[in-house]
Amino acid sequence: NANGPVLQPVLDAIDAYIKTNHLKSPCVIGHSFGGTMGMMLALQHPEDVGRLMVVDALPFTGIIVGAQDAASAEPIAAKMRDNTLKESQEDFAHGERRFLRILVKSPDARKTATEWAITSDKSVVARASYEDLTTDLRPKLAGIKIPVTILYSWDSSSGYSKSDTDSLYQQSYAALPNKTLVRIDGSYHFIML
């Protein structure tokens, strides 16, 4: 995905992997952008997924930048994408170091995750982030019939109350029929780290 779309081609590759390897309704786990792709996989290829775990992802990420729908998220996402594409590799690395401080709680894991982030292709990061922010799966959630477990993070340092965080996830996933929402206290976005 050095050029062009990121989300759909990766999703197509996952579908091909499942079918090529004759996997029968595997459990799929996706974190963040991967959670979005997991939901899309369950919608586009319901035969591919037996159960889904979404780790700290919303069906419409644009809500975190104040957007109400994909159309209102588009100019914000485009500006973020374009700024990332224009910045130097040094500025990109500096921004990722700052950003990972609020995403990864464990200092040791943060060091590793930061290395991953700053060695990522910033063009792919910029385009994937744009696609994620402008993808709104909320109107389609009722079409996901498999069991879905949604893990979401909360920490007292987030600046949000538990009830506000719970409400955000409950409202965002309201249309999803077979769901279990689980808040993971004391964690940041990279819950597993």
Short mmCIF file of N, CA, C and O in Angstrom, two decimals, residues 37-149:
data_model
loop_
_atom_site.label_atom_id
_atom_site.label_comp_id
_atom_site.label_asym_id
_atom_site.label_seq_id
_atom_site.Cartn_x
_atom_site.Cartn_y
_atom_site.Cartn_z
N MET A 37 -11.21 -2.47 10.62
CA MET A 37 -11.14 -3.46 9.55
C MET A 37 -11.87 -4.75 9.95
O MET A 37 -12.51 -5.39 9.11
N GLY A 38 -11.82 -5.14 11.22
CA GLY A 38 -12.55 -6.31 11.67
C GLY A 38 -14.05 -6.15 11.48
O GLY A 38 -14.74 -7.07 11.03
N MET A 39 -14.55 -4.95 11.82
CA MET A 39 -15.98 -4.70 11.61
C MET A 39 -16.32 -4.70 10.13
O MET A 39 -17.35 -5.24 9.72
N MET A 40 -15.46 -4.11 9.32
CA MET A 40 -15.69 -4.10 7.87
C MET A 40 -15.66 -5.52 7.31
O MET A 40 -16.47 -5.86 6.43
N LEU A 41 -14.75 -6.34 7.80
CA LEU A 41 -14.66 -7.73 7.35
C LEU A 41 -15.96 -8.47 7.68
O LEU A 41 -16.51 -9.19 6.84
N ALA A 42 -16.46 -8.26 8.89
CA ALA A 42 -17.70 -8.92 9.31
C ALA A 42 -18.89 -8.45 8.47
O ALA A 42 -19.83 -9.22 8.23
N LEU A 43 -18.86 -7.22 8.00
CA LEU A 43 -19.93 -6.70 7.15
C LEU A 43 -19.80 -7.18 5.71
O LEU A 43 -20.77 -7.61 5.09
N GLN A 44 -18.58 -7.12 5.17
CA GLN A 44 -18.38 -7.46 3.76
C GLN A 44 -18.29 -8.96 3.52
O GLN A 44 -18.67 -9.43 2.45
N HIS A 45 -17.76 -9.69 4.48
CA HIS A 45 -17.55 -11.13 4.34
C HIS A 45 -17.97 -11.83 5.64
O HIS A 45 -17.13 -12.35 6.37
N PRO A 46 -19.26 -11.86 5.93
CA PRO A 46 -19.70 -12.44 7.21
C PRO A 46 -19.28 -13.89 7.39
O PRO A 46 -19.11 -14.35 8.52
N GLU A 47 -19.06 -14.59 6.29
CA GLU A 47 -18.62 -15.99 6.37
C GLU A 47 -17.19 -16.12 6.90
O GLU A 47 -16.77 -17.20 7.31
N ASP A 48 -16.44 -15.03 6.88
CA ASP A 48 -15.03 -15.05 7.30
C ASP A 48 -14.84 -15.01 8.81
O ASP A 48 -13.75 -15.33 9.30
N VAL A 49 -15.83 -14.57 9.55
CA VAL A 49 -15.62 -14.26 10.96
C VAL A 49 -16.64 -14.99 11.84
O VAL A 49 -17.85 -14.82 11.66
N GLY A 50 -16.13 -15.76 12.80
CA GLY A 50 -17.00 -16.44 13.76
C GLY A 50 -17.33 -15.56 14.95
O GLY A 50 -18.46 -15.50 15.41
N ARG A 51 -16.31 -14.87 15.45
CA ARG A 51 -16.45 -13.92 16.54
C ARG A 51 -15.44 -12.80 16.29
O ARG A 51 -14.42 -13.01 15.63
N LEU A 52 -15.72 -11.64 16.85
CA LEU A 52 -14.85 -10.49 16.63
C LEU A 52 -14.57 -9.82 17.97
O LEU A 52 -15.47 -9.64 18.78
N MET A 53 -13.31 -9.47 18.17
CA MET A 53 -12.94 -8.63 19.31
C MET A 53 -12.36 -7.33 18.74
O MET A 53 -11.42 -7.35 17.95
N VAL A 54 -12.97 -6.23 19.13
CA VAL A 54 -12.53 -4.90 18.73
C VAL A 54 -11.85 -4.28 19.94
O VAL A 54 -12.46 -4.13 20.99
N VAL A 55 -10.58 -3.93 19.78
CA VAL A 55 -9.80 -3.39 20.89
C VAL A 55 -9.61 -1.89 20.69
O VAL A 55 -8.89 -1.45 19.78
N ASP A 56 -10.27 -1.11 21.51
CA ASP A 56 -10.19 0.35 21.56
C ASP A 56 -10.33 1.00 20.18
O ASP A 56 -9.45 1.73 19.73
N ALA A 57 -11.45 0.71 19.55
CA ALA A 57 -11.79 1.34 18.28
C ALA A 57 -13.26 1.72 18.32
O ALA A 57 -14.07 1.04 18.95
N LEU A 58 -13.58 2.78 17.65
CA LEU A 58 -14.96 3.23 17.52
C LEU A 58 -15.44 2.95 16.10
O LEU A 58 -14.62 2.96 15.17
N PRO A 59 -16.73 2.77 15.90
CA PRO A 59 -17.23 2.56 14.54
C PRO A 59 -17.14 3.82 13.68
O PRO A 59 -17.24 3.76 12.47
N PHE A 60 -16.95 4.97 14.33
CA PHE A 60 -16.68 6.23 13.63
C PHE A 60 -15.65 7.00 14.44
O PHE A 60 -15.97 7.65 15.43
N THR A 61 -14.40 6.89 14.03
CA THR A 61 -13.30 7.53 14.75
C THR A 61 -13.35 9.04 14.65
O THR A 61 -12.84 9.75 15.51
N GLY A 62 -13.98 9.55 13.60
CA GLY A 62 -14.08 11.00 13.41
C GLY A 62 -14.71 11.73 14.58
O GLY A 62 -14.48 12.93 14.77
N ILE A 63 -15.46 11.01 15.39
CA ILE A 63 -16.11 11.63 16.55
C ILE A 63 -15.07 12.20 17.53
O ILE A 63 -15.33 13.18 18.21
N ILE A 64 -13.88 11.60 17.55
CA ILE A 64 -12.85 12.09 18.49
C ILE A 64 -12.24 13.42 18.06
O ILE A 64 -11.58 14.07 18.86
N VAL A 65 -12.48 13.82 16.80
CA VAL A 65 -12.02 15.14 16.35
C VAL A 65 -13.19 16.10 16.22
O VAL A 65 -13.09 17.15 15.60
N GLY A 66 -14.33 15.72 16.82
CA GLY A 66 -15.48 16.60 16.86
C GLY A 66 -16.42 16.50 15.67
O GLY A 66 -17.37 17.28 15.57
N ALA A 67 -16.20 15.56 14.78
CA ALA A 67 -17.06 15.41 13.61
C ALA A 67 -18.32 14.63 13.97
O ALA A 67 -18.30 13.75 14.84
N GLN A 68 -19.39 14.93 13.29
CA GLN A 68 -20.67 14.23 13.50
C GLN A 68 -20.89 13.11 12.49
O GLN A 68 -21.64 12.19 12.73
N ASP A 69 -20.24 13.24 11.33
CA ASP A 69 -20.38 12.24 10.27
C ASP A 69 -19.15 12.31 9.36
O ASP A 69 -18.27 13.16 9.55
N ALA A 70 -19.09 11.42 8.39
CA ALA A 70 -17.92 11.34 7.52
C ALA A 70 -17.69 12.64 6.75
O ALA A 70 -16.54 13.07 6.57
N ALA A 71 -18.76 13.28 6.32
CA ALA A 71 -18.61 14.53 5.57
C ALA A 71 -17.96 15.63 6.41
O ALA A 71 -17.09 16.36 5.93
N SER A 72 -18.35 15.73 7.67
CA SER A 72 -17.75 16.77 8.52
C SER A 72 -16.35 16.38 8.99
O SER A 72 -15.55 17.24 9.36
N ALA A 73 -16.04 15.09 8.95
CA ALA A 73 -14.68 14.65 9.31
C ALA A 73 -13.69 14.86 8.17
O ALA A 73 -12.49 15.02 8.41
N GLU A 74 -14.19 14.86 6.94
CA GLU A 74 -13.30 14.88 5.77
C GLU A 74 -12.31 16.04 5.76
O GLU A 74 -11.11 15.82 5.59
N PRO A 75 -12.72 17.30 5.94
CA PRO A 75 -11.73 18.38 5.89
C PRO A 75 -10.69 18.30 7.01
O PRO A 75 -9.52 18.63 6.81
N ILE A 76 -11.12 17.85 8.18
CA ILE A 76 -10.18 17.70 9.30
C ILE A 76 -9.18 16.59 8.99
O ILE A 76 -7.97 16.76 9.16
N ALA A 77 -9.69 15.46 8.51
CA ALA A 77 -8.83 14.32 8.17
C ALA A 77 -7.89 14.66 7.03
O ALA A 77 -6.71 14.27 7.04
N ALA A 78 -8.38 15.42 6.04
CA ALA A 78 -7.54 15.81 4.90
C ALA A 78 -6.40 16.71 5.37
O ALA A 78 -5.25 16.56 4.92
N LYS A 79 -6.71 17.64 6.26
CA LYS A 79 -5.67 18.55 6.78
C LYS A 79 -4.62 17.76 7.56
O LYS A 79 -3.41 17.99 7.40
N MET A 80 -5.06 16.83 8.40
CA MET A 80 -4.12 16.01 9.17
C MET A 80 -3.24 15.18 8.22
O MET A 80 -2.03 15.09 8.41
N ARG A 81 -3.87 14.56 7.22
CA ARG A 81 -3.12 13.76 6.24
C ARG A 81 -2.09 14.62 5.52
O ARG A 81 -0.91 14.26 5.43
N ASP A 82 -2.53 15.77 5.01
CA ASP A 82 -1.63 16.63 4.24
C ASP A 82 -0.49 17.18 5.09
O ASP A 82 0.65 17.27 4.62
N ASN A 83 -0.79 17.52 6.35
CA ASN A 83 0.28 18.00 7.24
C ASN A 83 1.32 16.92 7.49
O ASN A 83 2.52 17.19 7.51
N THR A 84 0.87 15.69 7.69
CA THR A 84 1.81 14.58 7.90
C THR A 84 2.66 14.36 6.65
O THR A 84 3.87 14.15 6.74
N LEU A 85 2.04 14.42 5.48
CA LEU A 85 2.78 14.20 4.23
C LEU A 85 3.82 15.29 3.99
O LEU A 85 4.89 15.02 3.43
N LYS A 86 3.53 16.52 4.43
CA LYS A 86 4.44 17.66 4.20
C LYS A 86 5.59 17.73 5.20
O LYS A 86 6.65 18.26 4.89
N GLU A 87 5.38 17.21 6.40
CA GLU A 87 6.40 17.37 7.43
C GLU A 87 7.64 16.52 7.14
O GLU A 87 7.57 15.50 6.46
N SER A 88 8.75 16.96 7.70
CA SER A 88 10.00 16.21 7.54
C SER A 88 9.92 14.91 8.35
O SER A 88 9.09 14.78 9.26
N GLN A 89 10.80 13.99 8.03
CA GLN A 89 10.83 12.74 8.79
C GLN A 89 11.18 13.02 10.25
O GLN A 89 10.65 12.38 11.16
N GLU A 90 12.02 14.00 10.48
CA GLU A 90 12.40 14.37 11.85
C GLU A 90 11.19 14.91 12.62
O GLU A 90 10.96 14.54 13.78
N ASP A 91 10.39 15.77 11.98
CA ASP A 91 9.20 16.30 12.63
C ASP A 91 8.16 15.20 12.86
O ASP A 91 7.49 15.18 13.89
N PHE A 92 8.05 14.29 11.89
CA PHE A 92 7.14 13.15 12.04
C PHE A 92 7.54 12.33 13.27
O PHE A 92 6.71 11.98 14.10
N ALA A 93 8.82 12.02 13.39
CA ALA A 93 9.32 11.23 14.52
C ALA A 93 9.06 11.96 15.84
O ALA A 93 8.63 11.34 16.83
N HIS A 94 9.29 13.26 15.87
CA HIS A 94 9.06 14.04 17.08
C HIS A 94 7.57 13.97 17.48
O HIS A 94 7.24 13.77 18.66
N GLY A 95 6.69 14.12 16.51
CA GLY A 95 5.26 14.06 16.77
C GLY A 95 4.83 12.68 17.28
O GLY A 95 4.01 12.58 18.20
N GLU A 96 5.39 11.63 16.69
CA GLU A 96 5.05 10.28 17.13
C GLU A 96 5.54 10.03 18.55
O GLU A 96 4.84 9.39 19.34
N ARG A 97 6.71 10.52 18.89
CA ARG A 97 7.21 10.37 20.27
C ARG A 97 6.26 11.01 21.27
O ARG A 97 5.96 10.45 22.32
N ARG A 98 5.78 12.21 20.93
CA ARG A 98 4.83 12.92 21.81
C ARG A 98 3.50 12.18 21.89
O ARG A 98 2.93 12.01 22.96
N PHE A 99 3.01 11.75 20.73
CA PHE A 99 1.70 11.11 20.66
C PHE A 99 1.66 9.77 21.40
O PHE A 99 0.69 9.47 22.09
N LEU A 100 2.72 9.00 21.29
CA LEU A 100 2.74 7.68 21.93
C LEU A 100 2.71 7.77 23.45
O LEU A 100 2.30 6.81 24.11
N ARG A 101 3.08 8.91 24.01
CA ARG A 101 3.01 9.07 25.47
C ARG A 101 1.59 8.95 26.00
O ARG A 101 1.39 8.53 27.14
N ILE A 102 0.61 9.33 25.18
CA ILE A 102 -0.78 9.23 25.64
C ILE A 102 -1.46 7.95 25.14
O ILE A 102 -2.62 7.70 25.47
N LEU A 103 -0.74 7.15 24.36
CA LEU A 103 -1.32 5.93 23.82
C LEU A 103 -0.84 4.66 24.52
O LEU A 103 -1.56 3.66 24.55
N VAL A 104 0.39 4.69 25.04
CA VAL A 104 1.00 3.50 25.64
C VAL A 104 1.41 3.83 27.07
O VAL A 104 2.23 4.72 27.29
N LYS A 105 0.87 3.11 28.03
CA LYS A 105 1.12 3.41 29.44
C LYS A 105 2.47 2.89 29.92
O LYS A 105 3.18 3.58 30.64
N SER A 106 2.82 1.68 29.55
CA SER A 106 4.07 1.07 30.02
C SER A 106 5.28 1.76 29.37
O SER A 106 5.39 1.80 28.14
N PRO A 107 6.21 2.30 30.17
CA PRO A 107 7.38 2.97 29.59
C PRO A 107 8.21 2.07 28.67
O PRO A 107 8.66 2.52 27.61
N ASP A 108 8.39 0.81 29.05
CA ASP A 108 9.17 -0.09 28.20
C ASP A 108 8.46 -0.37 26.89
O ASP A 108 9.06 -0.34 25.82
N ALA A 109 7.17 -0.65 26.97
CA ALA A 109 6.40 -0.89 25.75
C ALA A 109 6.30 0.37 24.90
O ALA A 109 6.32 0.29 23.67
N ARG A 110 6.22 1.53 25.54
CA ARG A 110 6.15 2.79 24.81
C ARG A 110 7.40 2.99 23.96
O ARG A 110 7.31 3.45 22.82
N LYS A 111 8.55 2.61 24.51
CA LYS A 111 9.80 2.75 23.76
C LYS A 111 9.74 1.91 22.48
O LYS A 111 10.07 2.39 21.39
N THR A 112 9.30 0.68 22.60
CA THR A 112 9.20 -0.21 21.44
C THR A 112 8.16 0.31 20.45
O THR A 112 8.42 0.37 19.24
N ALA A 113 6.97 0.67 20.94
CA ALA A 113 5.91 1.17 20.07
C ALA A 113 6.32 2.44 19.36
O ALA A 113 5.98 2.65 18.18
N THR A 114 7.08 3.28 20.04
CA THR A 114 7.56 4.52 19.42
C THR A 114 8.54 4.21 18.30
O THR A 114 8.49 4.84 17.23
N GLU A 115 9.41 3.24 18.52
CA GLU A 115 10.33 2.83 17.44
C GLU A 115 9.55 2.34 16.23
O GLU A 115 9.88 2.67 15.09
N TRP A 116 8.50 1.54 16.48
CA TRP A 116 7.66 1.07 15.37
C TRP A 116 7.04 2.26 14.64
O TRP A 116 7.01 2.30 13.42
N ALA A 117 6.51 3.19 15.41
CA ALA A 117 5.80 4.34 14.83
C ALA A 117 6.73 5.20 13.96
O ALA A 117 6.38 5.57 12.84
N ILE A 118 7.92 5.52 14.49
CA ILE A 118 8.79 6.44 13.75
C ILE A 118 9.46 5.78 12.55
O ILE A 118 9.93 6.48 11.65
N THR A 119 9.48 4.45 12.51
CA THR A 119 10.03 3.78 11.33
C THR A 119 8.94 3.41 10.33
O THR A 119 9.23 2.85 9.27
N SER A 120 7.68 3.72 10.65
CA SER A 120 6.58 3.48 9.72
C SER A 120 6.67 4.44 8.55
O SER A 120 7.20 5.55 8.68
N ASP A 121 6.15 4.03 7.43
CA ASP A 121 6.07 4.90 6.24
C ASP A 121 5.01 5.96 6.54
O ASP A 121 3.82 5.66 6.66
N LYS A 122 5.45 7.20 6.67
CA LYS A 122 4.51 8.25 7.08
C LYS A 122 3.42 8.48 6.05
O LYS A 122 2.31 8.90 6.39
N SER A 123 3.66 8.16 4.80
CA SER A 123 2.62 8.27 3.79
C SER A 123 1.50 7.27 4.05
O SER A 123 0.31 7.59 3.95
N VAL A 124 1.87 6.04 4.40
CA VAL A 124 0.87 5.02 4.72
C VAL A 124 0.11 5.42 5.99
O VAL A 124 -1.12 5.31 6.04
N VAL A 125 0.83 5.89 6.99
CA VAL A 125 0.20 6.34 8.24
C VAL A 125 -0.80 7.46 7.94
O VAL A 125 -1.93 7.43 8.42
N ALA A 126 -0.39 8.43 7.14
CA ALA A 126 -1.26 9.58 6.83
C ALA A 126 -2.51 9.14 6.08
O ALA A 126 -3.62 9.56 6.42
N ARG A 127 -2.35 8.28 5.08
CA ARG A 127 -3.50 7.84 4.30
C ARG A 127 -4.43 6.93 5.10
O ARG A 127 -5.64 7.03 5.03
N ALA A 128 -3.84 6.03 5.90
CA ALA A 128 -4.65 5.14 6.73
C ALA A 128 -5.44 5.94 7.78
O ALA A 128 -6.62 5.66 8.02
N SER A 129 -4.80 6.93 8.37
CA SER A 129 -5.48 7.76 9.37
C SER A 129 -6.64 8.53 8.73
O SER A 129 -7.72 8.64 9.32
N TYR A 130 -6.40 9.04 7.53
CA TYR A 130 -7.47 9.75 6.80
C TYR A 130 -8.66 8.81 6.57
O TYR A 130 -9.80 9.17 6.85
N GLU A 131 -8.39 7.62 6.09
CA GLU A 131 -9.46 6.66 5.81
C GLU A 131 -10.20 6.28 7.09
O GLU A 131 -11.43 6.17 7.10
N ASP A 132 -9.46 6.07 8.16
CA ASP A 132 -10.08 5.70 9.43
C ASP A 132 -11.00 6.81 9.93
O ASP A 132 -12.13 6.55 10.35
N LEU A 133 -10.53 8.05 9.88
CA LEU A 133 -11.32 9.18 10.38
C LEU A 133 -12.57 9.45 9.54
O LEU A 133 -13.53 10.03 10.04
N THR A 134 -12.56 9.03 8.27
CA THR A 134 -13.69 9.32 7.39
C THR A 134 -14.56 8.09 7.12
O THR A 134 -15.44 8.12 6.26
N THR A 135 -14.34 7.01 7.84
CA THR A 135 -15.16 5.81 7.71
C THR A 135 -16.17 5.77 8.86
O THR A 135 -15.78 5.77 10.02
N ASP A 136 -17.43 5.76 8.51
CA ASP A 136 -18.49 5.74 9.52
C ASP A 136 -19.28 4.44 9.36
O ASP A 136 -20.10 4.30 8.45
N LEU A 137 -19.04 3.50 10.26
CA LEU A 137 -19.72 2.21 10.21
C LEU A 137 -21.00 2.17 11.05
O LEU A 137 -21.71 1.17 11.04
N ARG A 138 -21.29 3.23 11.77
CA ARG A 138 -22.46 3.23 12.66
C ARG A 138 -23.77 2.84 11.95
O ARG A 138 -24.52 2.02 12.48
N PRO A 139 -24.04 3.37 10.75
CA PRO A 139 -25.30 3.00 10.10
C PRO A 139 -25.37 1.53 9.66
O PRO A 139 -26.45 1.03 9.37
N LYS A 140 -24.23 0.85 9.64
CA LYS A 140 -24.18 -0.53 9.15
C LYS A 140 -24.06 -1.56 10.28
O LYS A 140 -24.09 -2.75 10.03
N LEU A 141 -23.89 -1.11 11.51
CA LEU A 141 -23.61 -2.03 12.62
C LEU A 141 -24.66 -3.11 12.79
O LEU A 141 -24.33 -4.24 13.18
N ALA A 142 -25.90 -2.81 12.52
CA ALA A 142 -26.97 -3.80 12.69
C ALA A 142 -26.76 -5.01 11.79
O ALA A 142 -27.29 -6.09 12.05
N GLY A 143 -25.95 -4.84 10.74
CA GLY A 143 -25.66 -5.94 9.82
C GLY A 143 -24.64 -6.93 10.33
O GLY A 143 -24.43 -7.98 9.72
N ILE A 144 -23.99 -6.63 11.44
CA ILE A 144 -23.01 -7.56 12.03
C ILE A 144 -23.76 -8.46 13.00
O ILE A 144 -24.19 -8.02 14.06
N LYS A 145 -23.91 -9.71 12.64
CA LYS A 145 -24.73 -10.64 13.43
C LYS A 145 -23.92 -11.51 14.39
O LYS A 145 -24.48 -12.13 15.27
N ILE A 146 -22.62 -11.58 14.22
CA ILE A 146 -21.77 -12.42 15.07
C ILE A 146 -21.57 -11.77 16.43
O ILE A 146 -21.77 -10.56 16.58
N PRO A 147 -21.13 -12.54 17.43
CA PRO A 147 -20.80 -11.93 18.73
C PRO A 147 -19.57 -11.02 18.60
O PRO A 147 -18.57 -11.40 17.98
N VAL A 148 -19.68 -9.84 19.17
CA VAL A 148 -18.58 -8.87 19.14
C VAL A 148 -18.29 -8.42 20.57
O VAL A 148 -19.20 -7.98 21.28
N THR A 149 -17.04 -8.53 20.96
CA THR A 149 -16.59 -8.00 22.24
C THR A 149 -15.78 -6.75 21.95
O THR A 149 -14.87 -6.77 21.12
#
